[in-house]
């Protein structure tokens, strides 16, 4: 299964997925890594000889044009699946339409709890005693697509955002690897997952 992974920052989840494709029997390979900026996480791709590409929002007059350019850059690598893992932009509807349902996202909360860009901070601020990690099919909404996998992660009283996020990421990585494996092995068919 050929994957294109989109990131925005450090790409620690990308690194974990990359290692899984290299060191386990996971029948998938990352063919390119993209971002909306020169992401620090590109270093993980470069170390593995995987091409990277950037499609900065600022280089486009509007989000639709940016979305089209992003889809074009992704399609150049002919992926079977696009994985958003730490990609901090919302894809415009034209981009979702072009890529879905072969488009999944990892989110550091137990959706539908705490959607959006600050899930871990929001869980702590809300005094939640548990949060979680989720892998979903991306739709036009904000972290609102069909849930493919999710698992609870306890919030500890002394947790700060970094500590809780690190614990959640450990679960995210395992769930993402399992979803990629299920899709690669044919036990999960994204065409059959109903998007509302
Ligand atoms: C992950 O928790 C991801 O779900 C969220 O941002 C984090 C990215 O971390 N959107 P990293 O860039 O993979 O380290």
Coordinates of C-alpha atoms and ligand atoms in Angstrom, one line a residue:
X1 CA 0.0 0.0 0.0
X2 CA 1.6 3.3 -1.1
X3 CA 1.2 6.1 1.4
X4 CA 1.6 9.8 1.2
X5 CA 1.8 11.3 4.7
X6 CA 1.1 15.0 5.4
X7 CA 2.6 16.7 8.4
X8 CA 3.1 20.3 9.7
X9 CA 5.6 20.0 12.5
X10 CA 8.0 17.6 14.1
X11 CA 6.5 14.5 12.6
X12 CA 7.1 12.1 15.4
X13 CA 4.0 10.1 14.3
X14 CA 5.4 10.0 10.8
X15 CA 8.7 8.7 12.2
X16 CA 6.9 5.9 14.0
X17 CA 4.9 5.0 10.9
X18 CA 8.1 5.1 8.8
X19 CA 9.8 2.7 11.3
X20 CA 6.8 0.4 11.2
X21 CA 7.0 0.2 7.4
X22 CA 10.7 -0.5 7.6
X23 CA 11.0 -2.8 10.5
X24 CA 7.8 -4.8 10.6
X25 CA 5.9 -6.9 8.1
X26 CA 3.5 -4.0 7.6
X27 CA 2.7 -4.2 3.8
X28 CA 2.9 -0.5 3.2
X29 CA 5.5 2.0 2.2
X30 CA 5.6 5.8 2.5
X31 CA 6.3 7.1 -1.1
X32 CA 6.3 10.9 -0.2
X33 CA 5.9 13.3 2.7
X34 CA 4.1 16.6 2.2
X35 CA 3.5 19.7 4.3
X36 CA 2.1 23.2 4.2
X37 CA 5.6 24.5 5.2
X38 CA 9.2 23.3 5.5
X39 CA 8.3 21.0 8.4
X40 CA 11.0 19.8 10.8
X41 CA 9.6 16.3 10.3
X42 CA 10.9 16.3 6.7
X43 CA 14.2 15.2 8.3
X44 CA 12.7 11.8 9.0
X45 CA 11.7 11.4 5.3
X46 CA 15.1 12.7 4.1
X47 CA 16.9 10.2 6.3
X48 CA 15.0 7.4 4.6
X49 CA 15.5 8.8 1.1
X50 CA 11.7 9.6 0.8
X51 CA 10.8 12.7 -1.3
X52 CA 9.1 15.6 0.4
X53 CA 7.0 18.5 -1.0
X54 CA 5.6 21.7 0.4
X55 CA 2.4 23.5 -0.7
X56 CA 2.3 26.7 1.4
X57 CA -1.1 28.2 1.8
X58 CA 0.4 31.7 1.4
X59 CA 1.5 31.0 -2.2
X60 CA -2.2 30.7 -3.2
X61 CA -4.9 33.4 -3.6
X62 CA -7.4 31.3 -1.8
X63 CA -8.0 27.9 0.0
X64 CA -9.6 26.3 -3.1
X65 CA -6.6 27.0 -5.2
X66 CA -4.3 25.8 -2.4
X67 CA -6.4 22.6 -2.1
X68 CA -6.1 21.9 -5.8
X69 CA -2.3 22.4 -5.7
X70 CA -2.0 20.1 -2.7
X71 CA -4.1 17.4 -4.4
X72 CA -1.9 17.7 -7.5
X73 CA 1.3 17.4 -5.5
X74 CA -0.1 14.3 -3.7
X75 CA -1.4 12.6 -6.9
X76 CA 2.0 13.0 -8.5
X77 CA 3.1 10.2 -6.1
X78 CA 0.1 7.9 -7.0
X79 CA -0.7 7.0 -3.4
X80 CA -3.3 4.3 -2.4
X81 CA -3.9 6.2 0.9
X82 CA -3.2 9.7 2.2
X83 CA -2.5 9.9 5.9
X84 CA -2.8 13.2 7.8
X85 CA -0.6 12.9 10.9
X86 CA 0.1 16.2 12.5
X87 CA -1.2 18.2 9.5
X88 CA -2.6 21.3 11.1
X89 CA -4.6 22.7 8.2
X90 CA -8.2 22.0 7.3
X91 CA -8.5 20.6 3.8
X92 CA -11.0 22.5 1.7
X93 CA -14.0 20.5 0.3
X94 CA -12.5 20.3 -3.2
X95 CA -9.4 18.6 -1.8
X96 CA -11.5 16.2 0.4
X97 CA -13.7 15.3 -2.5
X98 CA -10.6 14.6 -4.7
X99 CA -9.0 12.3 -2.1
X100 CA -11.7 10.8 0.1
X101 CA -12.3 8.1 1.2
X102 CA -8.6 7.2 0.8
X103 CA -7.8 9.9 3.3
X104 CA -7.4 9.3 7.1
X105 CA -6.4 11.5 10.0
X106 CA -5.0 10.8 13.5
X107 CA -6.4 13.0 16.3
X108 CA -5.2 13.2 19.9
X109 CA -8.7 12.9 21.5
X110 CA -11.5 10.4 21.9
X111 CA -13.7 11.9 19.1
X112 CA -16.3 13.3 19.1
X113 CA -14.8 14.8 22.2
X114 CA -12.3 17.7 21.8
X115 CA -12.2 18.2 18.0
X116 CA -9.9 20.9 16.5
X117 CA -6.4 22.0 16.7
X118 CA -6.0 22.1 20.5
X119 CA -7.5 18.8 21.6
X120 CA -4.9 17.9 24.3
X121 CA -4.9 21.4 25.8
X122 CA -8.8 21.5 25.7
X123 CA -9.0 18.1 27.5
X124 CA -6.8 19.3 30.4
X125 CA -8.6 22.7 30.5
X126 CA -12.0 20.9 30.7
X127 CA -10.7 18.8 33.7
X128 CA -11.3 15.6 31.7
X129 CA -10.2 12.5 33.6
X130 CA -9.8 10.6 30.3
X131 CA -9.1 11.6 26.7
X132 CA -7.9 9.4 24.0
X133 CA -6.7 8.9 20.4
X134 CA -8.8 8.5 17.2
X135 CA -8.2 7.6 13.6
X136 CA -10.9 8.8 11.3
X137 CA -11.8 9.1 7.6
X138 CA -11.5 12.8 6.7
X139 CA -14.7 14.5 5.6
X140 CA -15.6 18.2 5.1
X141 CA -16.0 18.9 8.8
X142 CA -13.5 19.4 11.6
X143 CA -12.5 15.9 12.8
X144 CA -16.0 14.7 12.1
X145 CA -15.6 11.8 9.7
X146 CA -16.3 8.1 10.4
X147 CA -14.2 6.7 13.2
X148 CA -12.0 3.8 12.1
X149 CA -10.2 3.2 15.5
X150 CA -10.1 4.9 18.9
X151 CA -8.9 4.2 22.4
X152 CA -9.2 6.0 25.8
X153 CA -6.1 7.5 27.4
X154 CA -6.3 8.4 31.1
X155 CA -5.6 12.0 32.1
X156 CA -3.4 12.1 35.3
X157 CA -3.9 14.9 37.8
X158 CA -0.3 16.1 37.3
X159 CA -0.5 16.0 33.5
X160 CA 0.6 19.0 31.6
X161 CA -0.2 19.2 27.8
X162 CA 3.1 17.7 26.8
X163 CA 3.0 14.8 29.1
X164 CA -0.6 13.9 28.1
X165 CA 0.1 14.4 24.4
X166 CA 3.1 12.1 24.6
X167 CA 1.0 9.4 26.2
X168 CA -1.7 9.9 23.6
X169 CA 0.7 9.8 20.7
X170 CA 1.9 6.4 21.8
X171 CA -1.7 5.2 21.3
X172 CA -2.2 7.2 18.1
X173 CA 0.8 5.5 16.5
X174 CA -0.4 2.0 17.4
X175 CA -3.9 2.7 16.1
X176 CA -2.6 4.3 12.9
X177 CA -0.3 1.3 12.2
X178 CA -3.3 -1.0 12.8
X179 CA -5.6 0.9 10.4
X180 CA -2.9 1.0 7.7
X181 CA -2.3 -2.7 8.2
X182 CA -6.1 -3.4 8.0
X183 CA -6.4 -1.4 4.8
X184 CA -3.2 -2.9 3.2
X185 CA -4.4 -6.4 4.1
X186 CA -7.9 -5.8 2.8
X187 CA -9.8 -6.3 6.0
X188 CA -10.8 -2.6 6.0
X189 CA -12.3 -1.2 2.8
X190 CA -12.6 2.6 3.0
X191 CA -15.0 2.5 0.0
X192 CA -17.4 0.6 2.3
X193 CA -17.1 3.0 5.3
X194 CA -20.1 5.2 5.1
X195 CA -19.4 8.9 5.2
X196 CA -22.6 10.6 6.5
Ligands
LIG1 C1 -0.4 14.4 16.7 O1 -0.9 14.2 18.0 C2 -1.5 14.6 15.8 O2 -2.6 13.8 16.0 C3 -1.9 16.0 16.0 O3 -0.7 16.7 16.2 C4 0.3 15.8 16.7 C5 1.4 15.8 15.7 O4 2.5 15.3 16.3 N1 -2.7 16.6 14.9 P1 3.8 15.0 15.4 O5 4.1 16.2 14.5 O6 3.5 13.7 14.7 O7 4.9 14.8 16.4

